[in-house]
Amino acid sequence: MVSLEPQVARLVDELAQYHGHRTLWLDRRGYLCHAEPEDDFEDIGYQYVATLLKPTSDELRATIMHFTARRAARVGACPVPGAFHMHPVPVLMAI
């Protein structure tokens, strides 16, 4: 499994490039992406994760972990922090 740390650092760097808030979405394949807050991807099957303004690594990690725990409770899956990858980013592994 790949460590979460480099992936969080990469996403923090990406989000730092924006002057305003960015919204994180989980796509239908289980990968994270970010977009403008006014963009709504629920109609195409994405799940809203959070809207953030230049999060630190700790804030982003906590947000992702909180989201995976909430999602796991809903879908009956087990969040696996070490399973995060970027390009793309699998957020959950079903058990």
CSV table of N, CA and C in Angstrom, one decimal:
chain,number,residue,atom,x,y,z
A,1,MET,N,0.8,-1.2,0.0
A,1,MET,CA,0.0,0.0,0.0
A,1,MET,C,0.9,1.3,0.0
A,2,VAL,N,0.3,2.3,-0.6
A,2,VAL,CA,1.1,3.6,-0.7
A,2,VAL,C,0.8,4.4,0.5
A,3,SER,N,1.7,5.2,1.0
A,3,SER,CA,1.6,6.1,2.1
A,3,SER,C,0.7,7.2,1.7
A,4,LEU,N,-0.2,7.6,2.7
A,4,LEU,CA,-1.1,8.8,2.5
A,4,LEU,C,-0.3,10.1,2.5
A,5,GLU,N,0.8,10.2,3.2
A,5,GLU,CA,1.5,11.4,3.3
A,5,GLU,C,1.9,12.1,2.0
A,6,PRO,N,2.6,11.5,1.1
A,6,PRO,CA,2.9,12.2,-0.2
A,6,PRO,C,1.7,12.7,-0.9
A,7,GLN,N,0.6,11.9,-0.8
A,7,GLN,CA,-0.6,12.3,-1.5
A,7,GLN,C,-1.3,13.5,-0.9
A,8,VAL,N,-1.3,13.6,0.4
A,8,VAL,CA,-1.8,14.8,1.1
A,8,VAL,C,-1.0,16.0,0.7
A,9,ALA,N,0.4,15.8,0.8
A,9,ALA,CA,1.3,16.9,0.5
A,9,ALA,C,1.0,17.4,-1.0
A,10,ARG,N,0.8,16.5,-1.9
A,10,ARG,CA,0.6,16.9,-3.3
A,10,ARG,C,-0.7,17.7,-3.4
A,11,LEU,N,-1.8,17.2,-2.8
A,11,LEU,CA,-3.1,17.9,-2.9
A,11,LEU,C,-3.0,19.2,-2.2
A,12,VAL,N,-2.3,19.3,-1.0
A,12,VAL,CA,-2.2,20.6,-0.3
A,12,VAL,C,-1.5,21.6,-1.3
A,13,ASP,N,-0.4,21.1,-2.0
A,13,ASP,CA,0.3,22.0,-2.9
A,13,ASP,C,-0.6,22.4,-4.1
A,14,GLU,N,-1.4,21.5,-4.6
A,14,GLU,CA,-2.4,21.9,-5.7
A,14,GLU,C,-3.4,22.9,-5.2
A,15,LEU,N,-4.0,22.7,-4.0
A,15,LEU,CA,-5.0,23.6,-3.5
A,15,LEU,C,-4.4,24.9,-3.1
A,16,ALA,N,-3.1,25.0,-2.8
A,16,ALA,CA,-2.5,26.3,-2.4
A,16,ALA,C,-2.4,27.2,-3.6
A,17,GLN,N,-2.5,26.7,-4.8
A,17,GLN,CA,-2.4,27.5,-6.0
A,17,GLN,C,-3.6,28.3,-6.3
A,18,TYR,N,-4.7,28.1,-5.6
A,18,TYR,CA,-5.9,28.8,-5.8
A,18,TYR,C,-6.1,29.8,-4.7
A,19,HIS,N,-6.7,31.0,-5.1
A,19,HIS,CA,-6.9,32.1,-4.1
A,19,HIS,C,-8.1,31.9,-3.3
A,20,GLY,N,-9.1,31.2,-3.8
A,20,GLY,CA,-10.4,31.0,-3.1
A,20,GLY,C,-10.6,29.6,-2.7
A,21,HIS,N,-11.8,29.3,-2.3
A,21,HIS,CA,-12.1,27.9,-1.8
A,21,HIS,C,-12.1,27.0,-3.0
A,22,ARG,N,-11.9,25.7,-2.7
A,22,ARG,CA,-12.0,24.6,-3.6
A,22,ARG,C,-12.8,23.5,-3.0
A,23,THR,N,-13.6,22.9,-3.8
A,23,THR,CA,-14.4,21.8,-3.4
A,23,THR,C,-13.8,20.4,-3.8
A,24,LEU,N,-13.7,19.5,-2.8
A,24,LEU,CA,-13.2,18.2,-3.1
A,24,LEU,C,-14.4,17.3,-3.4
A,25,TRP,N,-14.3,16.5,-4.4
A,25,TRP,CA,-15.3,15.5,-4.8
A,25,TRP,C,-14.7,14.1,-4.9
A,26,LEU,N,-15.5,13.1,-4.6
A,26,LEU,CA,-15.1,11.7,-4.8
A,26,LEU,C,-15.9,11.2,-6.1
A,27,ASP,N,-15.2,10.8,-7.1
A,27,ASP,CA,-15.9,10.4,-8.3
A,27,ASP,C,-16.4,9.0,-8.2
A,28,ARG,N,-17.1,8.5,-9.2
A,28,ARG,CA,-17.7,7.2,-9.1
A,28,ARG,C,-16.7,6.0,-9.1
A,29,ARG,N,-15.5,6.3,-9.5
A,29,ARG,CA,-14.4,5.2,-9.4
A,29,ARG,C,-13.7,5.2,-8.0
A,30,GLY,N,-14.0,6.2,-7.2
A,30,GLY,CA,-13.4,6.3,-5.9
A,30,GLY,C,-12.2,7.2,-5.8
A,31,TYR,N,-12.1,8.1,-6.7
A,31,TYR,CA,-10.9,9.0,-6.8
A,31,TYR,C,-11.3,10.5,-6.4
A,32,LEU,N,-10.4,11.1,-5.7
A,32,LEU,CA,-10.6,12.5,-5.4
A,32,LEU,C,-10.2,13.5,-6.5
A,33,CYS,N,-11.0,14.5,-6.6
A,33,CYS,CA,-10.7,15.6,-7.5
A,33,CYS,C,-11.2,16.9,-6.9
A,34,HIS,N,-10.7,18.1,-7.4
A,34,HIS,CA,-11.2,19.3,-6.8
A,34,HIS,C,-11.7,20.2,-7.9
A,35,ALA,N,-12.6,21.1,-7.6
A,35,ALA,CA,-13.2,22.0,-8.5
A,35,ALA,C,-13.6,23.3,-7.8
A,36,GLU,N,-14.1,24.2,-8.6
A,36,GLU,CA,-14.7,25.5,-8.1
A,36,GLU,C,-15.9,25.1,-7.2
A,37,PRO,N,-16.1,25.9,-6.1
A,37,PRO,CA,-17.2,25.6,-5.2
A,37,PRO,C,-18.6,25.6,-5.9
A,38,GLU,N,-18.8,26.4,-7.0
A,38,GLU,CA,-20.1,26.5,-7.6
A,38,GLU,C,-20.3,25.3,-8.6
A,39,ASP,N,-19.3,24.6,-8.9
A,39,ASP,CA,-19.5,23.4,-9.7
A,39,ASP,C,-20.1,22.3,-8.9
A,40,ASP,N,-21.1,21.7,-9.4
A,40,ASP,CA,-21.9,20.6,-8.7
A,40,ASP,C,-21.8,19.3,-9.6
A,41,PHE,N,-21.2,18.3,-9.0
A,41,PHE,CA,-21.0,17.1,-9.7
A,41,PHE,C,-21.9,15.9,-9.2
A,42,GLU,N,-22.8,16.2,-8.3
A,42,GLU,CA,-23.7,15.2,-7.8
A,42,GLU,C,-24.5,14.5,-8.9
A,43,ASP,N,-24.9,15.3,-9.9
A,43,ASP,CA,-25.7,14.8,-11.0
A,43,ASP,C,-25.0,13.8,-11.8
A,44,ILE,N,-23.7,13.8,-11.8
A,44,ILE,CA,-22.9,12.7,-12.5
A,44,ILE,C,-22.4,11.7,-11.6
A,45,GLY,N,-22.9,11.6,-10.4
A,45,GLY,CA,-22.5,10.5,-9.5
A,45,GLY,C,-21.4,10.8,-8.5
A,46,TYR,N,-20.8,12.0,-8.5
A,46,TYR,CA,-19.8,12.3,-7.5
A,46,TYR,C,-20.3,12.6,-6.2
A,47,GLN,N,-19.5,12.3,-5.1
A,47,GLN,CA,-19.9,12.6,-3.8
A,47,GLN,C,-19.2,13.8,-3.2
A,48,TYR,N,-19.9,14.7,-2.6
A,48,TYR,CA,-19.2,15.9,-2.0
A,48,TYR,C,-18.4,15.5,-0.8
A,49,VAL,N,-17.2,16.0,-0.7
A,49,VAL,CA,-16.3,15.7,0.4
A,49,VAL,C,-16.2,16.9,1.3
A,50,ALA,N,-15.8,18.0,0.8
A,50,ALA,CA,-15.6,19.2,1.6
A,50,ALA,C,-15.3,20.4,0.7
A,51,THR,N,-15.5,21.6,1.2
A,51,THR,CA,-15.0,22.8,0.6
A,51,THR,C,-14.0,23.4,1.5
A,52,LEU,N,-12.8,23.7,1.0
A,52,LEU,CA,-11.7,24.1,1.8
A,52,LEU,C,-11.0,25.3,1.2
A,53,LEU,N,-10.3,26.0,2.1
A,53,LEU,CA,-9.5,27.2,1.6
A,53,LEU,C,-8.0,26.9,2.1
A,54,LYS,N,-7.2,26.6,1.1
A,54,LYS,CA,-5.8,26.3,1.4
A,54,LYS,C,-5.5,25.5,2.6
A,55,PRO,N,-6.0,24.3,2.7
A,55,PRO,CA,-5.8,23.5,3.9
A,55,PRO,C,-4.4,23.1,4.2
A,56,THR,N,-4.1,23.0,5.4
A,56,THR,CA,-2.7,22.5,5.8
A,56,THR,C,-2.8,20.9,5.6
A,57,SER,N,-1.7,20.3,5.7
A,57,SER,CA,-1.7,18.8,5.6
A,57,SER,C,-2.5,18.2,6.7
A,58,ASP,N,-2.4,18.7,7.9
A,58,ASP,CA,-3.2,18.1,9.0
A,58,ASP,C,-4.7,18.3,8.8
A,59,GLU,N,-5.1,19.5,8.3
A,59,GLU,CA,-6.5,19.8,8.0
A,59,GLU,C,-7.1,18.9,6.9
A,60,LEU,N,-6.3,18.8,5.8
A,60,LEU,CA,-6.7,17.9,4.7
A,60,LEU,C,-6.8,16.5,5.1
A,61,ARG,N,-5.8,16.0,5.8
A,61,ARG,CA,-5.8,14.6,6.3
A,61,ARG,C,-7.0,14.3,7.2
A,62,ALA,N,-7.3,15.2,8.1
A,62,ALA,CA,-8.5,15.1,9.0
A,62,ALA,C,-9.8,15.1,8.2
A,63,THR,N,-9.8,16.0,7.2
A,63,THR,CA,-11.1,16.1,6.4
A,63,THR,C,-11.3,14.8,5.6
A,64,ILE,N,-10.2,14.3,5.0
A,64,ILE,CA,-10.3,13.0,4.2
A,64,ILE,C,-10.7,11.9,5.2
A,65,MET,N,-10.0,11.8,6.3
A,65,MET,CA,-10.3,10.7,7.2
A,65,MET,C,-11.8,10.8,7.8
A,66,HIS,N,-12.2,12.0,8.1
A,66,HIS,CA,-13.6,12.1,8.5
A,66,HIS,C,-14.6,11.7,7.4
A,67,PHE,N,-14.3,12.1,6.2
A,67,PHE,CA,-15.2,11.8,5.1
A,67,PHE,C,-15.2,10.3,4.9
A,68,THR,N,-14.0,9.6,4.9
A,68,THR,CA,-14.0,8.2,4.7
A,68,THR,C,-14.7,7.4,5.8
A,69,ALA,N,-14.6,7.9,7.1
A,69,ALA,CA,-15.3,7.3,8.2
A,69,ALA,C,-16.9,7.4,8.0
A,70,ARG,N,-17.3,8.6,7.6
A,70,ARG,CA,-18.7,8.8,7.4
A,70,ARG,C,-19.2,8.0,6.2
A,71,ARG,N,-18.4,7.9,5.2
A,71,ARG,CA,-18.8,7.1,4.0
A,71,ARG,C,-18.8,5.6,4.3
A,72,ALA,N,-17.9,5.2,5.1
A,72,ALA,CA,-17.8,3.8,5.5
A,72,ALA,C,-19.0,3.4,6.3
A,73,ALA,N,-19.4,4.3,7.2
A,73,ALA,CA,-20.6,4.0,8.0
A,73,ALA,C,-21.9,3.8,7.1
A,74,ARG,N,-21.9,4.6,6.0
A,74,ARG,CA,-23.1,4.6,5.1
A,74,ARG,C,-23.1,3.4,4.2
A,75,VAL,N,-21.9,3.0,3.7
A,75,VAL,CA,-21.8,1.9,2.7
A,75,VAL,C,-21.4,0.6,3.3
A,76,GLY,N,-21.0,0.6,4.5
A,76,GLY,CA,-20.6,-0.7,5.2
A,76,GLY,C,-19.2,-1.1,4.7
A,77,ALA,N,-18.3,-0.2,4.4
A,77,ALA,CA,-17.0,-0.5,4.0
A,77,ALA,C,-16.0,-0.1,5.1
A,78,CYS,N,-14.8,-0.5,5.0
A,78,CYS,CA,-13.8,-0.2,5.9
A,78,CYS,C,-12.8,0.8,5.3
A,79,PRO,N,-12.6,2.0,5.9
A,79,PRO,CA,-11.6,2.9,5.3
A,79,PRO,C,-10.2,2.4,5.5
A,80,VAL,N,-9.4,2.5,4.5
A,80,VAL,CA,-8.1,2.0,4.6
A,80,VAL,C,-7.2,3.2,4.2
A,81,PRO,N,-6.6,3.9,5.3
A,81,PRO,CA,-5.8,5.1,5.0
A,81,PRO,C,-4.6,4.8,4.1
A,82,GLY,N,-4.0,3.7,4.2
A,82,GLY,CA,-2.9,3.4,3.4
A,82,GLY,C,-3.2,3.2,1.9
A,83,ALA,N,-4.5,3.1,1.6
A,83,ALA,CA,-4.9,2.8,0.2
A,83,ALA,C,-5.0,4.1,-0.6
A,84,PHE,N,-4.8,5.3,-0.1
A,84,PHE,CA,-4.9,6.5,-0.8
A,84,PHE,C,-3.8,6.6,-1.9
A,85,HIS,N,-4.1,7.0,-3.0
A,85,HIS,CA,-3.2,7.2,-4.1
A,85,HIS,C,-3.6,8.5,-4.8
A,86,MET,N,-2.7,9.2,-5.5
A,86,MET,CA,-3.0,10.3,-6.3
A,86,MET,C,-2.9,9.9,-7.7
A,87,HIS,N,-3.6,10.6,-8.5
A,87,HIS,CA,-3.6,10.4,-10.0
A,87,HIS,C,-4.0,8.9,-10.3
A,88,PRO,N,-5.1,8.5,-9.9
A,88,PRO,CA,-6.2,9.0,-9.1
A,88,PRO,C,-6.0,8.6,-7.6
A,89,VAL,N,-7.0,8.9,-6.8
A,89,VAL,CA,-6.9,8.7,-5.3
A,89,VAL,C,-8.0,7.8,-4.9
A,90,PRO,N,-7.8,6.4,-4.7
A,90,PRO,CA,-8.8,5.6,-4.2
A,90,PRO,C,-9.0,5.9,-2.7
A,91,VAL,N,-10.2,6.2,-2.3
A,91,VAL,CA,-10.5,6.6,-1.0
A,91,VAL,C,-11.0,5.5,-0.1
A,92,LEU,N,-11.6,4.5,-0.6
A,92,LEU,CA,-12.1,3.4,0.2
A,92,LEU,C,-11.9,2.1,-0.5
A,93,MET,N,-11.7,1.0,0.3
A,93,MET,CA,-11.6,-0.3,-0.3
A,93,MET,C,-12.7,-1.1,0.4
A,94,ALA,N,-13.6,-1.7,-0.4
A,94,ALA,CA,-14.7,-2.5,0.2
A,94,ALA,C,-14.1,-3.7,0.8
A,95,ILE,N,-14.8,-4.2,1.9
A,95,ILE,CA,-14.3,-5.4,2.5
A,95,ILE,C,-15.3,-6.5,2.2
